[in-house]
PDB file of C-alpha atoms in Angstrom:
ATOM      1  CA  MET A   1      49.688  -8.186  20.669  1.00 51.00           C
ATOM      2  CA  ALA A   2      46.930  -9.111  22.935  1.00 46.00           C
ATOM      3  CA  SER A   3      43.133  -9.319  22.742  1.00 50.00           C
ATOM      4  CA  ARG A   4      40.665  -8.804  25.384  1.00 50.00           C
ATOM      5  CA  ASN A   5      38.732 -11.901  23.916  1.00 50.00           C
ATOM      6  CA  GLY A   6      41.747 -14.063  24.729  1.00 50.00           C
ATOM      7  CA  TRP A   7      43.631 -14.262  21.560  1.00 46.00           C
ATOM      8  CA  GLN A   8      47.417 -13.814  21.817  1.00 48.00           C
ATOM      9  CA  PHE A   9      50.244 -13.427  19.303  1.00 48.00           C
ATOM     10  CA  PHE A  10      53.081 -15.943  20.252  1.00 50.00           C
ATOM     11  CA  ARG A  11      56.785 -15.015  19.536  1.00 49.00           C
ATOM     12  CA  LYS A  12      59.864 -16.965  19.717  1.00 56.00           C
ATOM     13  CA  GLU A  13      62.002 -13.911  20.803  1.00 66.00           C
ATOM     14  CA  PHE A  14      61.418 -10.888  22.766  1.00 73.00           C
ATOM     15  CA  TYR A  15      59.106  -8.380  21.056  1.00 76.00           C
ATOM     16  CA  LEU A  16      59.115  -4.632  21.808  1.00 74.00           C
ATOM     17  CA  LEU A  17      56.503  -1.793  21.129  1.00 76.00           C
ATOM     18  CA  GLU A  18      57.920   1.503  20.090  1.00 72.00           C
ATOM     19  CA  GLY A  19      61.171   0.580  21.894  1.00 64.00           C
ATOM     20  CA  SER A  20      59.620  -0.615  25.068  1.00 72.00           C
ATOM     21  CA  LYS A  21      58.346  -3.789  26.565  1.00 79.00           C
ATOM     22  CA  PHE A  22      54.679  -4.477  26.043  1.00 75.00           C
ATOM     23  CA  SER A  23      52.925  -3.876  29.189  1.00 73.00           C
ATOM     24  CA  THR A  24      49.009  -4.414  29.481  1.00 74.00           C
ATOM     25  CA  SER A  25      49.118  -2.849  32.994  1.00 71.00           C
ATOM     26  CA  ARG A  26      50.485   0.417  31.417  1.00 77.00           C
ATOM     27  CA  ASN A  27      48.325  -0.061  28.434  1.00 73.00           C
ATOM     28  CA  HIS A  28      51.474  -0.213  26.293  1.00 76.00           C
ATOM     29  CA  ALA A  29      49.996  -2.733  24.020  1.00 71.00           C
ATOM     30  CA  ILE A  30      48.054  -3.093  20.747  1.00 77.00           C
ATOM     31  CA  TRP A  31      44.696  -4.558  21.526  1.00 77.00           C
ATOM     32  CA  ALA A  32      43.661  -6.854  18.538  1.00 82.00           C
ATOM     33  CA  ASP A  33      40.061  -5.998  18.887  1.00 84.00           C
ATOM     34  CA  GLN A  34      40.698  -2.161  18.808  1.00 87.00           C
ATOM     35  CA  ILE A  35      43.178  -1.999  15.896  1.00 89.00           C
ATOM     36  CA  ARG A  36      40.807  -4.281  13.802  1.00 93.00           C
ATOM     37  CA  GLU A  37      38.294  -1.549  13.943  1.00 93.00           C
ATOM     38  CA  TYR A  38      40.753   0.496  11.633  1.00 95.00           C
ATOM     39  CA  VAL A  39      42.747  -1.961   9.718  1.00 96.00           C
ATOM     40  CA  SER A  40      41.762  -5.297   7.846  1.00 97.00           C
ATOM     41  CA  SER A  41      42.720  -8.632   9.552  1.00 95.00           C
ATOM     42  CA  ASP A  42      44.883  -9.465   6.532  1.00 97.00           C
ATOM     43  CA  CYS A  43      46.909  -6.268   6.780  1.00 97.00           C
ATOM     44  CA  ILE A  44      47.375  -6.945  10.505  1.00 95.00           C
ATOM     45  CA  ARG A  45      48.529 -10.425   9.853  1.00 95.00           C
ATOM     46  CA  TYR A  46      51.102  -9.154   7.120  1.00 97.00           C
ATOM     47  CA  LEU A  47      52.544  -6.552   9.436  1.00 95.00           C
ATOM     48  CA  LEU A  48      53.065  -8.948  12.143  1.00 92.00           C
ATOM     49  CA  ALA A  49      54.552 -11.604  10.039  1.00 94.00           C
ATOM     50  CA  PHE A  50      56.946  -8.903   8.474  1.00 93.00           C
ATOM     51  CA  ASP A  51      57.981  -7.789  11.985  1.00 90.00           C
ATOM     52  CA  ARG A  52      57.648 -10.882  14.112  1.00 86.00           C
ATOM     53  CA  PRO A  53      60.782 -11.723  16.334  1.00 82.00           C
ATOM     54  CA  GLU A  54      62.019 -15.135  15.153  1.00 77.00           C
ATOM     55  CA  SER A  55      65.631 -15.418  15.489  1.00 76.00           C
ATOM     56  CA  TYR A  56      66.262 -11.748  16.991  1.00 76.00           C
ATOM     57  CA  GLN A  57      64.485  -9.147  18.932  1.00 81.00           C
ATOM     58  CA  THR A  58      62.289  -6.887  16.942  1.00 83.00           C
ATOM     59  CA  ASP A  59      60.389  -3.562  17.588  1.00 79.00           C
ATOM     60  CA  PHE A  60      57.009  -2.910  16.373  1.00 83.00           C
ATOM     61  CA  ASN A  61      57.337   0.890  15.332  1.00 85.00           C
ATOM     62  CA  PHE A  62      54.285   2.623  14.071  1.00 88.00           C
ATOM     63  CA  GLN A  63      55.960   4.904  11.498  1.00 91.00           C
ATOM     64  CA  GLU A  64      57.878   1.970   9.991  1.00 92.00           C
ATOM     65  CA  MET A  65      54.729  -0.006   9.742  1.00 92.00           C
ATOM     66  CA  LYS A  66      52.954   2.750   8.099  1.00 96.00           C
ATOM     67  CA  ASN A  67      55.693   3.281   5.738  1.00 96.00           C
ATOM     68  CA  LEU A  68      55.594  -0.526   4.920  1.00 96.00           C
ATOM     69  CA  ILE A  69      51.926  -0.313   4.178  1.00 97.00           C
ATOM     70  CA  GLN A  70      52.534   2.534   1.721  1.00 98.00           C
ATOM     71  CA  LYS A  71      55.637   1.226  -0.003  1.00 97.00           C
ATOM     72  CA  GLU A  72      54.649  -2.471  -0.521  1.00 97.00           C
ATOM     73  CA  LEU A  73      50.863  -2.788   0.064  1.00 98.00           C
ATOM     74  CA  VAL A  74      49.721   0.348  -1.737  1.00 98.00           C
ATOM     75  CA  ASP A  75      52.397   1.393  -4.000  1.00 97.00           C
ATOM     76  CA  ARG A  76      53.126  -2.183  -5.250  1.00 96.00           C
ATOM     77  CA  TRP A  77      50.430  -4.640  -4.467  1.00 98.00           C
ATOM     78  CA  GLU A  78      47.396  -2.227  -5.031  1.00 97.00           C
ATOM     79  CA  SER A  79      49.088  -0.641  -8.069  1.00 95.00           C
ATOM     80  CA  TYR A  80      49.870  -3.796  -9.737  1.00 95.00           C
ATOM     81  CA  PHE A  81      46.449  -5.368  -9.269  1.00 96.00           C
ATOM     82  CA  GLY A  82      44.606  -2.015 -10.270  1.00 93.00           C
ATOM     83  CA  GLN A  83      46.766  -2.082 -13.486  1.00 89.00           C
ATOM     84  CA  PHE A  84      45.905  -5.736 -14.136  1.00 89.00           C
ATOM     85  CA  THR A  85      42.161  -5.025 -13.517  1.00 88.00           C
ATOM     86  CA  LYS A  86      42.169  -2.368 -16.306  1.00 83.00           C
ATOM     87  CA  ARG A  87      43.891  -4.781 -18.773  1.00 79.00           C
ATOM     88  CA  VAL A  88      41.254  -7.463 -18.032  1.00 79.00           C
ATOM     89  CA  SER A  89      38.439  -5.226 -18.398  1.00 78.00           C
ATOM     90  CA  LEU A  90      39.768  -3.753 -21.742  1.00 72.00           C
ATOM     91  CA  GLU A  91      40.716  -7.341 -22.802  1.00 63.00           C
ATOM     92  CA  THR A  92      44.245  -6.377 -23.252  1.00 61.00           C
ATOM     93  CA  SER A  93      47.290  -8.272 -22.553  1.00 57.00           C
ATOM     94  CA  ILE A  94      51.092  -8.427 -22.831  1.00 53.00           C
ATOM     95  CA  SER A  95      52.646  -8.494 -26.261  1.00 52.00           C
ATOM     96  CA  GLU A  96      53.311 -11.591 -28.145  1.00 50.00           C
ATOM     97  CA  ASN A  97      56.422 -12.481 -26.245  1.00 58.00           C
ATOM     98  CA  ALA A  98      55.475 -15.817 -24.958  1.00 60.00           C
ATOM     99  CA  ASP A  99      59.065 -16.687 -23.803  1.00 71.00           C
ATOM    100  CA  SER A 100      58.878 -13.734 -21.364  1.00 78.00           C
ATOM    101  CA  ALA A 101      55.386 -14.902 -20.042  1.00 79.00           C
ATOM    102  CA  ASP A 102      56.970 -18.490 -19.640  1.00 85.00           C
ATOM    103  CA  ASN A 103      59.946 -17.142 -17.653  1.00 89.00           C
ATOM    104  CA  LEU A 104      57.557 -15.321 -15.387  1.00 90.00           C
ATOM    105  CA  TYR A 105      55.458 -18.381 -14.663  1.00 92.00           C
ATOM    106  CA  ARG A 106      58.754 -20.410 -14.034  1.00 94.00           C
ATOM    107  CA  ASP A 107      59.950 -17.647 -11.740  1.00 95.00           C
ATOM    108  CA  CYS A 108      56.611 -17.521  -9.986  1.00 96.00           C
ATOM    109  CA  LEU A 109      56.466 -21.250  -9.754  1.00 97.00           C
ATOM    110  CA  GLU A 110      59.916 -21.246  -8.012  1.00 98.00           C
ATOM    111  CA  LEU A 111      58.941 -18.628  -5.598  1.00 98.00           C
ATOM    112  CA  SER A 112      55.722 -20.539  -4.721  1.00 98.00           C
ATOM    113  CA  ASN A 113      57.729 -23.633  -3.864  1.00 98.00           C
ATOM    114  CA  LEU A 114      60.149 -21.527  -1.650  1.00 98.00           C
ATOM    115  CA  ILE A 115      57.200 -20.039   0.197  1.00 98.00           C
ATOM    116  CA  SER A 116      55.704 -23.553   0.614  1.00 97.00           C
ATOM    117  CA  ARG A 117      58.854 -24.405   2.315  1.00 97.00           C
ATOM    118  CA  SER A 118      58.622 -21.448   4.638  1.00 96.00           C
ATOM    119  CA  TYR A 119      55.147 -22.614   5.863  1.00 95.00           C
ATOM    120  CA  GLU A 120      56.593 -26.072   6.831  1.00 94.00           C
ATOM    121  CA  HIS A 121      57.522 -27.065  10.501  1.00 88.00           C
ATOM    122  CA  ASP A 122      61.161 -27.496   9.921  1.00 89.00           C
ATOM    123  CA  SER A 123      61.748 -24.311   8.090  1.00 91.00           C
ATOM    124  CA  PHE A 124      58.735 -22.291   9.449  1.00 92.00           C
ATOM    125  CA  SER A 125      59.352 -18.545   8.877  1.00 93.00           C
ATOM    126  CA  LEU A 126      56.592 -15.961   8.337  1.00 94.00           C
ATOM    127  CA  LYS A 127      59.042 -13.189   7.861  1.00 94.00           C
ATOM    128  CA  GLU A 128      60.504 -15.178   4.866  1.00 96.00           C
ATOM    129  CA  VAL A 129      56.867 -15.694   3.552  1.00 97.00           C
ATOM    130  CA  VAL A 130      56.245 -11.956   3.517  1.00 97.00           C
ATOM    131  CA  ARG A 131      59.760 -11.287   1.841  1.00 97.00           C
ATOM    132  CA  LEU A 132      58.889 -13.803  -0.870  1.00 98.00           C
ATOM    133  CA  LEU A 133      55.417 -12.507  -1.294  1.00 98.00           C
ATOM    134  CA  ASN A 134      56.773  -8.959  -1.796  1.00 98.00           C
ATOM    135  CA  LEU A 135      59.221 -10.394  -4.442  1.00 97.00           C
ATOM    136  CA  PHE A 136      56.422 -12.229  -6.057  1.00 97.00           C
ATOM    137  CA  VAL A 137      54.481  -9.032  -6.595  1.00 97.00           C
ATOM    138  CA  TRP A 138      57.647  -7.247  -7.721  1.00 96.00           C
ATOM    139  CA  LYS A 139      58.157  -9.830 -10.372  1.00 94.00           C
ATOM    140  CA  LEU A 140      54.634  -9.546 -11.710  1.00 94.00           C
ATOM    141  CA  SER A 141      54.930  -5.731 -11.583  1.00 92.00           C
ATOM    142  CA  GLU A 142      58.265  -5.709 -13.460  1.00 89.00           C
ATOM    143  CA  PHE A 143      56.746  -8.222 -16.128  1.00 86.00           C
ATOM    144  CA  SER A 144      53.765  -5.952 -16.785  1.00 80.00           C
ATOM    145  CA  GLY A 145      55.886  -2.805 -16.800  1.00 73.00           C
ATOM    146  CA  GLU A 146      58.487  -3.890 -19.349  1.00 59.00           C
ATOM    147  CA  GLN A 147      56.060  -5.417 -21.965  1.00 55.00           C
ATOM    148  CA  LEU A 148      53.988  -3.869 -24.652  1.00 52.00           C
ATOM    149  CA  PHE A 149      50.362  -3.742 -24.185  1.00 56.00           C
ATOM    150  CA  LEU A 150      48.110  -5.038 -27.109  1.00 54.00           C
ATOM    151  CA  LYS A 151      44.348  -5.439 -27.647  1.00 53.00           C
ATOM    152  CA  GLY A 152      42.494  -7.984 -29.657  1.00 50.00           C
ATOM    153  CA  GLU A 153      43.305 -11.430 -31.159  1.00 43.00           C
ATOM    154  CA  ASN A 154      47.124 -11.271 -30.963  1.00 42.00           C
ATOM    155  CA  ALA A 155      46.945 -10.555 -27.006  1.00 53.00           C
ATOM    156  CA  THR A 156      47.874 -14.146 -25.977  1.00 58.00           C
ATOM    157  CA  VAL A 157      49.987 -13.863 -22.742  1.00 70.00           C
ATOM    158  CA  LEU A 158      47.173 -12.742 -20.217  1.00 78.00           C
ATOM    159  CA  PRO A 159      46.042 -16.350 -19.420  1.00 81.00           C
ATOM    160  CA  MET A 160      49.790 -17.252 -18.549  1.00 83.00           C
ATOM    161  CA  GLU A 161      49.966 -14.067 -16.276  1.00 87.00           C
ATOM    162  CA  LYS A 162      46.540 -15.331 -14.616  1.00 90.00           C
ATOM    163  CA  GLN A 163      48.241 -18.677 -13.909  1.00 93.00           C
ATOM    164  CA  SER A 164      51.160 -16.840 -12.222  1.00 95.00           C
ATOM    165  CA  ILE A 165      48.644 -14.860 -10.201  1.00 96.00           C
ATOM    166  CA  ALA A 166      47.080 -18.187  -9.234  1.00 97.00           C
ATOM    167  CA  LEU A 167      50.359 -19.372  -7.897  1.00 98.00           C
ATOM    168  CA  PHE A 168      50.672 -16.183  -5.868  1.00 98.00           C
ATOM    169  CA  VAL A 169      47.092 -16.692  -4.394  1.00 98.00           C
ATOM    170  CA  ASN A 170      47.921 -20.188  -3.426  1.00 97.00           C
ATOM    171  CA  SER A 171      51.064 -19.015  -1.499  1.00 98.00           C
ATOM    172  CA  LEU A 172      49.163 -15.928   0.050  1.00 98.00           C
ATOM    173  CA  SER A 173      46.161 -17.976   1.399  1.00 97.00           C
ATOM    174  CA  PRO A 174      47.634 -19.166   4.752  1.00 96.00           C
ATOM    175  CA  LEU A 175      48.649 -15.645   5.678  1.00 97.00           C
ATOM    176  CA  MET A 176      46.055 -13.534   4.110  1.00 97.00           C
ATOM    177  CA  PRO A 177      43.018 -15.672   3.447  1.00 97.00           C
ATOM    178  CA  ASN A 178      40.476 -12.919   2.832  1.00 97.00           C
ATOM    179  CA  LEU A 179      42.560 -11.346   0.002  1.00 98.00           C
ATOM    180  CA  ALA A 180      43.370 -14.839  -1.424  1.00 98.00           C
ATOM    181  CA  LYS A 181      39.731 -15.565  -1.583  1.00 98.00           C
ATOM    182  CA  GLN A 182      39.007 -12.311  -3.225  1.00 97.00           C
ATOM    183  CA  LEU A 183      41.852 -12.825  -5.891  1.00 97.00           C
ATOM    184  CA  SER A 184      40.754 -16.432  -6.397  1.00 96.00           C
ATOM    185  CA  GLU A 185      37.159 -15.184  -7.470  1.00 95.00           C
ATOM    186  CA  GLN A 186      39.036 -13.037  -9.927  1.00 92.00           C
ATOM    187  CA  ASN A 187      38.112  -9.974  -8.172  1.00 94.00           C
ATOM    188  CA  TYR A 188      41.537  -7.956  -8.522  1.00 94.00           C
ATOM    189  CA  GLN A 189      40.211  -4.633  -6.891  1.00 93.00           C
ATOM    190  CA  VAL A 190      42.831  -4.609  -4.100  1.00 96.00           C
ATOM    191  CA  ASP A 191      42.418  -1.972  -1.649  1.00 97.00           C
ATOM    192  CA  PHE A 192      45.144  -1.244   0.826  1.00 97.00           C
ATOM    193  CA  SER A 193      44.627   2.702   0.596  1.00 98.00           C
ATOM    194  CA  SER A 194      41.852   2.159   3.245  1.00 97.00           C
ATOM    195  CA  ASP A 195      44.206   0.206   5.516  1.00 97.00           C
ATOM    196  CA  LEU A 196      46.787   3.032   5.180  1.00 97.00           C
ATOM    197  CA  TYR A 197      44.194   5.487   6.146  1.00 97.00           C
ATOM    198  CA  GLY A 198      42.784   3.496   9.000  1.00 96.00           C
ATOM    199  CA  PHE A 199      46.263   2.879  10.308  1.00 94.00           C
ATOM    200  CA  GLU A 200      47.068   6.624  10.197  1.00 96.00           C
ATOM    201  CA  LYS A 201      43.736   7.187  12.148  1.00 95.00           C
ATOM    202  CA  TYR A 202      44.500   4.540  14.681  1.00 90.00           C
ATOM    203  CA  ILE A 203      48.028   6.099  15.347  1.00 91.00           C
ATOM    204  CA  LYS A 204      46.602   9.567  15.797  1.00 92.00           C
ATOM    205  CA  GLU A 205      43.796   8.477  18.079  1.00 88.00           C
ATOM    206  CA  ARG A 206      46.167   6.472  20.041  1.00 85.00           C
ATOM    207  CA  GLN A 207      48.541   9.385  20.536  1.00 82.00           C
ATOM    208  CA  GLN A 208      45.592  11.651  21.555  1.00 83.00           C
ATOM    209  CA  LYS A 209      44.575   9.217  24.249  1.00 78.00           C
ATOM    210  CA  LYS A 210      48.176   9.164  25.666  1.00 73.00           C
ATOM    211  CA  SER A 211      48.530  12.949  25.728  1.00 66.00           C
TER     212      SER A 211
END
């Protein structure tokens, strides 16, 4: 990925675009300033981290990236935080099973530590960071999906779930700072559907220009 403003995406291995070498002379590239008009910077960073060539050559494929946004960011991330927002607004929480909440927090703490190591110089891997962040949200979703929701004084586990989300936010911050800031302010209205729509529009207009 290149930018007309001088920004570049550095890679350790060879990176392809739709099966062919990047070429600015043939306009076979993704211009950062153009795609940014359609997709949030956090989403772009997520996609590049997921697909970056670290130990082997990778290929940025538009359909695969579209499917990734749908499967992970919309169907899982946006869905989980949407459900969590409703529970917060209704002052509902997970059932009294505090052991389950403790287990969630321990699992999330372990994931947070693994992500921290993946940001370190000697073991740096953004691909691993994305994999673990996806697992993080899966853990949160699994926890909320398996429990019984309550309302009122007996609903005591919501604070523990918020602590687990705080661990997620800390792990997310270096890669997706805007979303991390939003979540840290307890604004859980996550919107990746707009990114999916924008990405689809970007692909369509790109194809039209090439035809």
